[in-house]
Structure formats: structure tokens, C-alpha cells
mmCIF file of C-alpha atoms in Angstrom:
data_model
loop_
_atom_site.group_PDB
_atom_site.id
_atom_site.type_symbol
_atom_site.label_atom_id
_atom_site.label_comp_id
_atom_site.label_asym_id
_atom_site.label_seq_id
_atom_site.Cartn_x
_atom_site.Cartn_y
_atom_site.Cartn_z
ATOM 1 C CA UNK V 1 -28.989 5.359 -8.817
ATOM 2 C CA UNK V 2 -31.001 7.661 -5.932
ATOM 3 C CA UNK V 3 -29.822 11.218 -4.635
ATOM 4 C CA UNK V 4 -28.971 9.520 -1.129
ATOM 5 C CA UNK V 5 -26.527 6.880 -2.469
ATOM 6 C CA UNK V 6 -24.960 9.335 -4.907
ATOM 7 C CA UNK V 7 -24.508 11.727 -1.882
ATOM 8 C CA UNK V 8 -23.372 8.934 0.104
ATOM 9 C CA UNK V 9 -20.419 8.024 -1.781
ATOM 10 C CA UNK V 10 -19.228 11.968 -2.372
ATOM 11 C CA UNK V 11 -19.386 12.023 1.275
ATOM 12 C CA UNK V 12 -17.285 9.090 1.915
ATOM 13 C CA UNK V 13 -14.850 9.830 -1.334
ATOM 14 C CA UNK V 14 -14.033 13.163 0.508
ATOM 15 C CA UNK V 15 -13.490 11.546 4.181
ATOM 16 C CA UNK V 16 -11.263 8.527 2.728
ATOM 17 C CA UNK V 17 -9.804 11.562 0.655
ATOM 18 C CA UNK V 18 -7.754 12.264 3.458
ATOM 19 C CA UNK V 19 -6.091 8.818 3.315
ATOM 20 C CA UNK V 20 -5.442 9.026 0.006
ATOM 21 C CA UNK V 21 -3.579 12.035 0.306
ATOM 22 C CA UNK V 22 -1.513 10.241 3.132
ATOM 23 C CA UNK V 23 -0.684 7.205 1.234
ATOM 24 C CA UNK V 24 0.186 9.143 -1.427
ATOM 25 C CA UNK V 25 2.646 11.215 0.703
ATOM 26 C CA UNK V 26 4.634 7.886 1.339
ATOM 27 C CA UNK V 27 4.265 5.987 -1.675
ATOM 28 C CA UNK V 28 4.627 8.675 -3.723
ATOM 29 C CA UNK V 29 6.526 12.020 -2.339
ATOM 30 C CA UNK V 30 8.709 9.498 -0.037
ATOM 31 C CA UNK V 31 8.760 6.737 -2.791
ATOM 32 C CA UNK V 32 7.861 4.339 0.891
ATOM 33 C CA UNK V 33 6.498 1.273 0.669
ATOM 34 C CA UNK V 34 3.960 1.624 4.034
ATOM 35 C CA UNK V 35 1.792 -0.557 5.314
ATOM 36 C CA UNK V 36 1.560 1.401 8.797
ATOM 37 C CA UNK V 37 -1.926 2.259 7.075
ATOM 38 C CA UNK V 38 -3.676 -0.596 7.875
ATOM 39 C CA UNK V 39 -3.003 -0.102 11.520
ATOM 40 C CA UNK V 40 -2.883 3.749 11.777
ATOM 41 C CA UNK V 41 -6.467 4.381 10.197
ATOM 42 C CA UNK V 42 -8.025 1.618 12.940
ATOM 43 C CA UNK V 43 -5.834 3.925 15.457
ATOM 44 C CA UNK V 44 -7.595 7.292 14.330
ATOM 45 C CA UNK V 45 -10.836 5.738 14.775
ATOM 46 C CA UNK V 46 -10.564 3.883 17.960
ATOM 47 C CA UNK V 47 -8.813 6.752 20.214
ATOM 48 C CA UNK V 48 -11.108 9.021 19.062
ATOM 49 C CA UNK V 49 -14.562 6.570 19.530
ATOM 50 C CA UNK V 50 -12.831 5.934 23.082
ATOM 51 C CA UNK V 51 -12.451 9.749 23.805
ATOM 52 C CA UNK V 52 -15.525 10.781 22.519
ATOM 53 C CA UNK V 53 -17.445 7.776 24.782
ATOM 54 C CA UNK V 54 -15.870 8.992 27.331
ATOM 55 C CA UNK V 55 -17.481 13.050 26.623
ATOM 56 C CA UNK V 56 -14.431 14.322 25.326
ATOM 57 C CA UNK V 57 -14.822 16.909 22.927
ATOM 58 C CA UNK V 58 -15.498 15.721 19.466
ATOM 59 C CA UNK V 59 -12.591 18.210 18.162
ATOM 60 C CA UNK V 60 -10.042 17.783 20.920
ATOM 61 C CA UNK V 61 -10.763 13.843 20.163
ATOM 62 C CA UNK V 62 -10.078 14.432 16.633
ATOM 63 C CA UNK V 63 -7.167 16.170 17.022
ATOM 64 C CA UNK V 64 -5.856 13.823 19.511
ATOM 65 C CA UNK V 65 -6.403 10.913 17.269
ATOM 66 C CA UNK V 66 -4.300 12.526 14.482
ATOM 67 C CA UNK V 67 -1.327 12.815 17.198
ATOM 68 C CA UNK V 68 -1.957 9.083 18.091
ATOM 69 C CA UNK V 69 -1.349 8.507 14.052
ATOM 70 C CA UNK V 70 1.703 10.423 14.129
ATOM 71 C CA UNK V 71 3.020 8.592 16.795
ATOM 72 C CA UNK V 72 2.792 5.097 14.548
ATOM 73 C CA UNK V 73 4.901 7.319 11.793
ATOM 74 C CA UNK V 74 6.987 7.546 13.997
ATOM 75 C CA UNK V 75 7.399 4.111 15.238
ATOM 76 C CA UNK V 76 7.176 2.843 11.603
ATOM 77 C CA UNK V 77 10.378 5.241 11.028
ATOM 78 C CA UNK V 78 12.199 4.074 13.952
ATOM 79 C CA UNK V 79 12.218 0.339 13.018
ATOM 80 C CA UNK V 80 13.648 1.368 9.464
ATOM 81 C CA UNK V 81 16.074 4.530 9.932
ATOM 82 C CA UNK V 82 17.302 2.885 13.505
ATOM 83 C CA UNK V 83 16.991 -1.007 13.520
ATOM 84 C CA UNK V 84 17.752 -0.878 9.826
ATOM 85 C CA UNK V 85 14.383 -3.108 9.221
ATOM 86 C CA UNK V 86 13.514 -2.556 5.868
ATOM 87 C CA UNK V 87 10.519 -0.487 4.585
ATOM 88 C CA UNK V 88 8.128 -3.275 3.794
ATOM 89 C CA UNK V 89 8.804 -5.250 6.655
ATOM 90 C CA UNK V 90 8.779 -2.319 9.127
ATOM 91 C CA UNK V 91 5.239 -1.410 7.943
ATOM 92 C CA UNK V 92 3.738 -5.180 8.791
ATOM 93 C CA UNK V 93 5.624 -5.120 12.352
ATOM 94 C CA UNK V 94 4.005 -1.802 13.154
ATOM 95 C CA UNK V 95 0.592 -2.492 11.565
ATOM 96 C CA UNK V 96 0.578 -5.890 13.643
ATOM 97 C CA UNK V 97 1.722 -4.664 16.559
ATOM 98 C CA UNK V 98 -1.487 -1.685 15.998
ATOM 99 C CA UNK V 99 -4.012 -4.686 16.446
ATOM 100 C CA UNK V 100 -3.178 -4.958 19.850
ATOM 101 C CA UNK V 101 -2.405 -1.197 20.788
ATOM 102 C CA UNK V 102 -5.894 -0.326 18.856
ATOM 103 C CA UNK V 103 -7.727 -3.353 20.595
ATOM 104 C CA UNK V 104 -6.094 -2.038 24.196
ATOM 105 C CA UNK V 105 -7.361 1.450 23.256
ATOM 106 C CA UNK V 106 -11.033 0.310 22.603
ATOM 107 C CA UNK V 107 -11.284 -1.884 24.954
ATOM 108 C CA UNK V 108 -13.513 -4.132 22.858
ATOM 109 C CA UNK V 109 -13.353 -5.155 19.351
ATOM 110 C CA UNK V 110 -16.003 -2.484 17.969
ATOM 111 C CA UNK V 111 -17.517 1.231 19.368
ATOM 112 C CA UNK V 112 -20.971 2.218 18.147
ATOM 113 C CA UNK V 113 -22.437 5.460 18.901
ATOM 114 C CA UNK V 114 -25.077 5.978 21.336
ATOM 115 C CA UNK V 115 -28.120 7.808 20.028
ATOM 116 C CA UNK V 116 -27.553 11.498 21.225
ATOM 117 C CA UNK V 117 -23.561 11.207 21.183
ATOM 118 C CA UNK V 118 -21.964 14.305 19.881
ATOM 119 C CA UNK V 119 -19.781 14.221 17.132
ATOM 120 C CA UNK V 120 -18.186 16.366 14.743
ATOM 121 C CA UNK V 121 -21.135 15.547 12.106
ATOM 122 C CA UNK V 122 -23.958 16.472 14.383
ATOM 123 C CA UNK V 123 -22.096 19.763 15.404
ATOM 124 C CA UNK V 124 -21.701 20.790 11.625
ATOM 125 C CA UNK V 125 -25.540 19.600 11.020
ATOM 126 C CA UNK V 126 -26.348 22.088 13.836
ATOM 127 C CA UNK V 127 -24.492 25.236 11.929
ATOM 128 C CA UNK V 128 -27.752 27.521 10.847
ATOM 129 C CA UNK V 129 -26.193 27.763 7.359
ATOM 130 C CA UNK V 130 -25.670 23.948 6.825
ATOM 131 C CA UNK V 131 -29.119 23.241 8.352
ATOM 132 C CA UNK V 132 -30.578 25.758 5.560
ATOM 133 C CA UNK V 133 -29.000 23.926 2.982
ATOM 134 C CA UNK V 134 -29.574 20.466 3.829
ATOM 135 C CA UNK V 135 -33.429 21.842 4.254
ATOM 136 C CA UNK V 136 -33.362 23.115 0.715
ATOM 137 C CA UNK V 137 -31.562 20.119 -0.470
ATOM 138 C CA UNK V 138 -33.834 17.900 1.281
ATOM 139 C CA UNK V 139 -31.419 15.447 2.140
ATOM 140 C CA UNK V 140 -30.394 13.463 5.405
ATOM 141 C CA UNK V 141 -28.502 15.750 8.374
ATOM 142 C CA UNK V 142 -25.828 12.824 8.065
ATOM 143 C CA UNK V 143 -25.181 12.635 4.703
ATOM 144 C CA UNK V 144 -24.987 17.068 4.351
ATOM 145 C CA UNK V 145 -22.607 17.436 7.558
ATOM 146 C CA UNK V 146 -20.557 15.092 6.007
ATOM 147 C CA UNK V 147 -20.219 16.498 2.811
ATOM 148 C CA UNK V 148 -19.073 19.928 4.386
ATOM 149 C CA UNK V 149 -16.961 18.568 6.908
ATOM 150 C CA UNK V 150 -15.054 16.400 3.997
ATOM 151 C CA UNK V 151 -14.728 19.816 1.928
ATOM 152 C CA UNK V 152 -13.560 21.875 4.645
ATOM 153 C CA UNK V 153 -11.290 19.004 5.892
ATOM 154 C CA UNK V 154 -9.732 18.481 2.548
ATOM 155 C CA UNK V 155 -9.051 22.239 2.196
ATOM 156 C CA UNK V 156 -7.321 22.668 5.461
ATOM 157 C CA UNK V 157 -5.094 19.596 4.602
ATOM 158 C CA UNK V 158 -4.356 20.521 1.120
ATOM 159 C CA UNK V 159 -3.543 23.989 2.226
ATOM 160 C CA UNK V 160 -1.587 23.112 5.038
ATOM 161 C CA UNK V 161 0.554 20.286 3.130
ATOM 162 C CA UNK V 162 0.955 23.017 -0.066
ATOM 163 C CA UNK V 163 2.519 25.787 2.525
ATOM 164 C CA UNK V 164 4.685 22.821 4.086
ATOM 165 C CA UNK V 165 5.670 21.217 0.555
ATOM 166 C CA UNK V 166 7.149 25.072 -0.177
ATOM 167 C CA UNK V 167 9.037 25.370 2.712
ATOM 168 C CA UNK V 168 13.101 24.102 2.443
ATOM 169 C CA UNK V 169 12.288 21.182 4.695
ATOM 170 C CA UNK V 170 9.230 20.540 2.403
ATOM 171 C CA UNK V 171 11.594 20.795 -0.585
ATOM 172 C CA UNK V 172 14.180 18.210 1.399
ATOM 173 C CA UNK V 173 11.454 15.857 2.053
ATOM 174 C CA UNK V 174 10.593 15.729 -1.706
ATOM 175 C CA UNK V 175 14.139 15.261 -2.487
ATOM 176 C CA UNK V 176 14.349 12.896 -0.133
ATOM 177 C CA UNK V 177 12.105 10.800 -1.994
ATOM 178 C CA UNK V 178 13.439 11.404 -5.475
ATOM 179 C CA UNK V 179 17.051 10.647 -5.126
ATOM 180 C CA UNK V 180 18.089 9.293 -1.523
ATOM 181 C CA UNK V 181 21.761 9.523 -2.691
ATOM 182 C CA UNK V 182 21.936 12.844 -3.844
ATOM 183 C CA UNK V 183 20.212 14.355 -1.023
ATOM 184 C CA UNK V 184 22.793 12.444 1.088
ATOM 185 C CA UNK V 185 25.534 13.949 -0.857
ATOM 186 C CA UNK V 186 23.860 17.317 -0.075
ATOM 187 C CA UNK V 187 23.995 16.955 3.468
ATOM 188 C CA UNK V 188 20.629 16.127 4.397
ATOM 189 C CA UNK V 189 20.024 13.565 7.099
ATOM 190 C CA UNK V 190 17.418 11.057 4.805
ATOM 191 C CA UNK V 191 16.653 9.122 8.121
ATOM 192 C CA UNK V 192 15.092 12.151 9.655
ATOM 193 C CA UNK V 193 12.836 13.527 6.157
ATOM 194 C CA UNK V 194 11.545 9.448 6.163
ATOM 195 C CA UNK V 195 10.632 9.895 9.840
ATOM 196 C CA UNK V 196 8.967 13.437 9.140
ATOM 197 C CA UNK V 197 7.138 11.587 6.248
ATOM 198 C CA UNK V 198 6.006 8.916 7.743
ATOM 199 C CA UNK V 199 4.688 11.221 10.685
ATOM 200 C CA UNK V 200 2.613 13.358 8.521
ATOM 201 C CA UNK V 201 1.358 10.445 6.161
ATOM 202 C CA UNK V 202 -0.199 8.587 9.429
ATOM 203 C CA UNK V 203 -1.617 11.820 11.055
ATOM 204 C CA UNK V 204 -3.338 12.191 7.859
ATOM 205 C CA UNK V 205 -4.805 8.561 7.627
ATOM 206 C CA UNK V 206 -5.563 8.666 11.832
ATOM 207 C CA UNK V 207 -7.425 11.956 10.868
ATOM 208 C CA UNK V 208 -9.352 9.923 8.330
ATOM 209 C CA UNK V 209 -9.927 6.924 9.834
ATOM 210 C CA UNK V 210 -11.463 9.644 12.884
ATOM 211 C CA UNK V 211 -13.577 11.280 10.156
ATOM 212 C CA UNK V 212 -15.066 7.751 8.358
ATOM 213 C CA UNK V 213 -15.927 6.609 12.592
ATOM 214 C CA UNK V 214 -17.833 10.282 13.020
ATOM 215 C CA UNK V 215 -19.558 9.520 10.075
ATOM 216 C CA UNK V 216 -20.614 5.999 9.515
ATOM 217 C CA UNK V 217 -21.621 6.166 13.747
ATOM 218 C CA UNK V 218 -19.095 2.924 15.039
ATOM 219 C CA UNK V 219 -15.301 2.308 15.225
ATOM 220 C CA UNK V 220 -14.197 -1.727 14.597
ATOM 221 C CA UNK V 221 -10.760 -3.601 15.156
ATOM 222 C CA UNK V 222 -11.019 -4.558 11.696
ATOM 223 C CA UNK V 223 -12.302 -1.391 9.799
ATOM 224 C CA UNK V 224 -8.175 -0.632 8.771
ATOM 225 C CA UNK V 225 -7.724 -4.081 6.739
ATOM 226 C CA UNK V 226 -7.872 -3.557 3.078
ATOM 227 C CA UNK V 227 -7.701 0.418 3.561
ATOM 228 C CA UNK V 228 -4.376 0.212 1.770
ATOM 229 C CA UNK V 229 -5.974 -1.455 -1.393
ATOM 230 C CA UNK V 230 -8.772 1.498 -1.565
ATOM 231 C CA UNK V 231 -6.021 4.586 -0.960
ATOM 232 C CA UNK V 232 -3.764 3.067 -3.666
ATOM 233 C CA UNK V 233 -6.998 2.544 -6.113
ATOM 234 C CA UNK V 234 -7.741 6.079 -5.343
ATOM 235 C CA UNK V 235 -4.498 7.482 -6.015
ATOM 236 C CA UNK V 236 -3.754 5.731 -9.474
ATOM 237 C CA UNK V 237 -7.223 6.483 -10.247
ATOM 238 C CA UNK V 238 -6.383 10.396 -9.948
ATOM 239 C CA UNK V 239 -2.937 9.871 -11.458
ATOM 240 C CA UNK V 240 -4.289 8.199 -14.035
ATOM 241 C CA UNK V 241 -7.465 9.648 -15.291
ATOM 242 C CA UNK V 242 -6.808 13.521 -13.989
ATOM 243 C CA UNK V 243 -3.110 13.355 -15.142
ATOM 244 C CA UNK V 244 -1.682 16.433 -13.412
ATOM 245 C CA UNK V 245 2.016 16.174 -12.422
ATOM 246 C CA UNK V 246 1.810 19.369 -10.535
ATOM 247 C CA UNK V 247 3.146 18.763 -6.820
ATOM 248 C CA UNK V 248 -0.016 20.719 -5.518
ATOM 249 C CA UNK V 249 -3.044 19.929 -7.237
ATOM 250 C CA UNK V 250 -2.329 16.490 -7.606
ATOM 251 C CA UNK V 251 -3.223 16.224 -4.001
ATOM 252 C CA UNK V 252 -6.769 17.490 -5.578
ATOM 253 C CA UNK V 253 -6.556 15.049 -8.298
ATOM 254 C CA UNK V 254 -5.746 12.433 -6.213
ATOM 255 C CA UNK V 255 -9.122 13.425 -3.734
ATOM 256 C CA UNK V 256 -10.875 13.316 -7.230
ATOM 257 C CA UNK V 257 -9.790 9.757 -7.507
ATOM 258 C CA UNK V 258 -10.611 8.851 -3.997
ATOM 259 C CA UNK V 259 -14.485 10.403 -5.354
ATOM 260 C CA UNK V 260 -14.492 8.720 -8.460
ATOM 261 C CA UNK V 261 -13.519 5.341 -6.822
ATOM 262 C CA UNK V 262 -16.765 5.537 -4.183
ATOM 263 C CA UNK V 263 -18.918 6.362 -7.336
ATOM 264 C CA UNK V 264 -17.656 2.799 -8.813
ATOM 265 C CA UNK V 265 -18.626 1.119 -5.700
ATOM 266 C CA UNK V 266 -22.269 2.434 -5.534
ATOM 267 C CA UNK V 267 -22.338 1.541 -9.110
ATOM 268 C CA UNK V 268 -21.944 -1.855 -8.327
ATOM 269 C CA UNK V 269 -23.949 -1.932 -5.221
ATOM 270 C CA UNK V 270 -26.714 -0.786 -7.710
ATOM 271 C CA UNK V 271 -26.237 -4.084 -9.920
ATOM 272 C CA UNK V 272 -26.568 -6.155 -7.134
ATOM 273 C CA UNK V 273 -22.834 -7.247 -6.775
ATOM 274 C CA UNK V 274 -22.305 -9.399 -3.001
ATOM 275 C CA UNK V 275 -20.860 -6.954 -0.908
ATOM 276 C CA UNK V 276 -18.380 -9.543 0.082
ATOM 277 C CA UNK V 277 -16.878 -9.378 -3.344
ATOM 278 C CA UNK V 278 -15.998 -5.707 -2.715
ATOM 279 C CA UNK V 279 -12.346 -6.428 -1.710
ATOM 280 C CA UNK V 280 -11.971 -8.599 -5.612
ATOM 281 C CA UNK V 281 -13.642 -5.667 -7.006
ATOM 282 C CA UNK V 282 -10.650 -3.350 -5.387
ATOM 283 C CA UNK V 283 -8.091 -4.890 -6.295
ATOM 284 C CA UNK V 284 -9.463 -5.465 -9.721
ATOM 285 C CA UNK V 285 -9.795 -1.441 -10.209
ATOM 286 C CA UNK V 286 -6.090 -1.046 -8.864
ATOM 287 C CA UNK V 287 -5.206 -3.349 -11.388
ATOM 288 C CA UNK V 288 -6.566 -1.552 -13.927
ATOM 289 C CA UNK V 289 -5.778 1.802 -13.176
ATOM 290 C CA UNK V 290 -1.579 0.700 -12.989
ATOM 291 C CA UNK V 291 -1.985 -1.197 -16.367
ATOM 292 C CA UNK V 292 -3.576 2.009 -18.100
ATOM 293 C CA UNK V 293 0.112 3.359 -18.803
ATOM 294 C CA UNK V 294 0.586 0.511 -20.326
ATOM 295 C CA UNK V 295 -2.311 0.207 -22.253
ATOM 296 C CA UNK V 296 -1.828 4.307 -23.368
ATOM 297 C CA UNK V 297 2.144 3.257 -24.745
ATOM 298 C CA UNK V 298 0.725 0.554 -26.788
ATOM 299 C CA UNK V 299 -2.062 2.326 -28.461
ATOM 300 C CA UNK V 300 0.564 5.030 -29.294
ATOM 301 C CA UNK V 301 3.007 2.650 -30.779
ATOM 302 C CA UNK V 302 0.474 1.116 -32.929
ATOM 303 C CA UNK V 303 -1.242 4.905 -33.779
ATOM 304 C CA UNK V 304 2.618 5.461 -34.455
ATOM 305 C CA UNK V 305 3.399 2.384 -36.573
ATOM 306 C CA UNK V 306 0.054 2.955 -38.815
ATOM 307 C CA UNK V 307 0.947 6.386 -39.440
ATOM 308 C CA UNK V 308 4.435 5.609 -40.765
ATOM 309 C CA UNK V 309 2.928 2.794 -42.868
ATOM 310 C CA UNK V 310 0.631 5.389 -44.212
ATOM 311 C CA UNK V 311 3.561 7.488 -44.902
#
């Protein structure tokens, strides 16, 4: 396996990092089933492709795309907490209704780049620092702007989410998602912490799916499907293999996952796997990843059970 493609899938762990850490807000903080993802990510990447056509700012379009993302959280929230729709089925309504927003925000099914386009990866490349090091690397402008933009990405997030997760409201939220009932009993209003969650979850997969267009230089109507498949994969894969149940750094752990995942795909791009089998070879690894658990109980039983017998 080269430099480039090993580079090439840090770079992309990191930026799909950022989904990961909003599907894990849902499906794990909330304890959500959403499938807003699908939709949301396609969102992020087509209103900021459309805004920075149009010579927006690459920053101000980045930004604006995480609102957009928001926005479907919010929607997503409203069909469940108001019209009573429940979680699953208020995920597909808004992700399906997204084809048609995202396709009326585009204005055509895909958005490539024009040579000489300015984006957040060609401002970072441009930084004297990162221009030294990707000199003394010697690897691709592309490929070193993205690996610093992931890393400082990631680090605002985490941060941000870590000084929101302490606050009382962060402490609600979590609640929230532990024990519905008794945070009812408590006083809090559940309907608003789901809304809150699903807001924050969607900014941070519209701030992804931003991120991945920046990077891999075009935006399509049909980059979001699957997405949900990858950003589960990557979160088990961090549960799983990192194993840290602290409420902070699992958010690194689960980034880690999100890393380790991209690795597994260049592995098999290296054995000459059809890249149309990528989406069998996804759900495969989620598969394996949820049945580890149960793989780890039955080894101990029968580590337990040959130990007593020895006894």
C-alpha cells in the first residue's frame, strides 16, 4: 500500500469523522434512531458547492451549510416531538423530502469544481507552515490541507461538544437519552433536548458532508445514500476496538474508528475488490463490529467454564 493512498484514507477518516461524531450524538447520547443523515450530509455539501459557485466565501459557505443541517434537525424533531411520527419513520420522511430540497438547492444533480475555485483546502494548502510541511513530506497539496483541516476540524468539534456536554443542558440532553421517563419526572421538557439533539447531530454531519465536497472537488444528489452504514461502522468500530466509556474521549475513539474504517477500505481497494461491492463490504464490517460483544461473552464463558473444570 503507497504513501498517497495511506494518506488518502487518514484524510477522509478525519473529514467523515465529523459524521461519526454526529450519528453517534443521536444513536448514542439521544438513544435516536435517525436517518435524517442520509439527507442532511447531501444538504452540507450541496449549499455549500452552490455558495461557493456562486464566490461566496469558502468559510461563510461552510458555516452556512452547517446551519442548513441544523435546520433538517430540526424538521426531523418537529415531525416526532409535534406530529407524534415516530423516530424511524420521521427520519425517512425528512431524508426523502432532502432529495428534493438538496436537488432544488443544486440546481442539478452533481457540482464539480472548476479548476482555480477556492475552497477551504486550497486556502489551508496556501498557509506558509502547511506548504513547508507538505514540501518536506513530499506529498500532494490536496491530500496535506486535508489532513490539517480534518485535525483542526475535529478539535474544534470535540472541544466545543465536551464544553456543551458539561453544561446542565448538556447534562439534560444526556439524560434525556438515558432514561426519557425519569427526566420527565424531573421536569425536563424531553421534546425540546430531542430537538436540541437532533439540531446539533445534523449540523455536525452538514459540516461533514461540506468538508468531504471541499475535498474530493464535486458535490452529487446521491453522495448521502449509504452514509448512515459508514458512520455506524465507524462508531462500533471505536466502541468496539478502543473501548472507552468515557463521555469525552469516546468522541476521539469513535474518530479513531471512523480512521480505522477508511484504512479497511484502501486495504481492499489494494486486493483488487470491485468498487461496487463497497456498500456489501460495509455492511459486512458493521456486522462484525456489533457481533464482537457477542463473540467477547462467549469466549469468556468458555475461558470461565474450562477454568472451573480445571478446578
Amino acid at each position: 500500500m503507497s504513501l498517497n493512498m495511506l494518506l488518502n484514507a487518514l484524510s477522509q477518516g478525519l473529514l467523515w469523522g465529523v459524521m461519526a461524531i454526529g450519528v453517534f450524538i443521536t444513536f448514542r447520547i439521544l438513544n435516536y434512531a435517525d436517518l435524517t443523515a442520509e439527507g442532511s450530509f447531501t444538504l452540507g455539501a450541496g449549499v455549500a458547492a452552490r455558495l461557493i459557485m456562486t464566490g461566496v466565501d469558502p468559510l461563510t459557505s461552510t458555516l452556512i451549510a452547517i446551519v442548513a443541517g441544523m435546520c433538517a434537525g430540526i424538521v426531523t424533531g418537529f415531525l416526532h416531538t409535534v406530529l407524534r411520527i415516530p423516530p424511524l419513520l420521521s427520519g425517512i420522511l425528512a431524508m426523502t423530502g432532502l432529495y428534493s430540497i438538496n436537488l432544488r438547492i443544486m440546481g442539478s444533480p452533481n457540482i464539480p469544481l472548476l479548476r482555480g475555485t477556492d475552497t477551504l483546502i486550497t486556502q489551508i494548502a496556501a498557509l506558509p507552515p502547511v506548504n513547508r510541511l507538505i514540501t518536506l513530506m513530499g506529498i500532494t497539496e490536496r491530500l496535506g490541507a486535508a489532513i490539517v483541516l480534518g485535525v483542526v476540524v475535529l478539535i474544534v468539534v470535540i472541544v466545543i461538544l465536551r464544553l456543551f456536554f458539561n453544561t446542565e443542558l448538556g447534562y439534560v440532553l444526556r439524560a434525556t437519552g438515558d432514561n426519557e421517563a425519569m427526566a420527565k419526572a424531573q421536569g425536563v421538557n424531553t421534546r425540546r433536548m430531542k430537538v436540541l439533539g437532533l439540531l446539533i447531530s445534523n449540523g455536525c454531519i452538514a459540516l461533514s458532508g461540506a468538508l468531504v465536497f471541499q475535498f474530493q472537488g464535486f458535490a452529487d444528489i446521491n453522495m448521502g445514500i449509504g452514509v448512515i452504514v459508514v458512520a455506524l461502522a465507524s462508531v462500533i468500530i471505536g466502541e468496539v476496538i478502543f473501548n472507552d466509556k468515557n463521555n469525552h474521549r469516546v468522541f476521539i475513539a469513535v474518530v479513531l474508528g471512523s480512521v480505522l474504517y477508511r484504512f479497511l477500505i484502501a486495504i481492499v481497494l489494494t486486493l483488487g475488490i470491485n468498487p461496487h461491492d463497497f456498500r456489501l463490504f460495509s455492511a459486512l464490517i458493521l456486522a462484525t463490529a456489533l457481533s464482537v460483544p457477542l463473540i467477547r461473552e462467549k469466549l469468556n464463558i468458555n475461558l470461565k467454564k474450562q477454568l472451573l473444570g480445571r478446578g
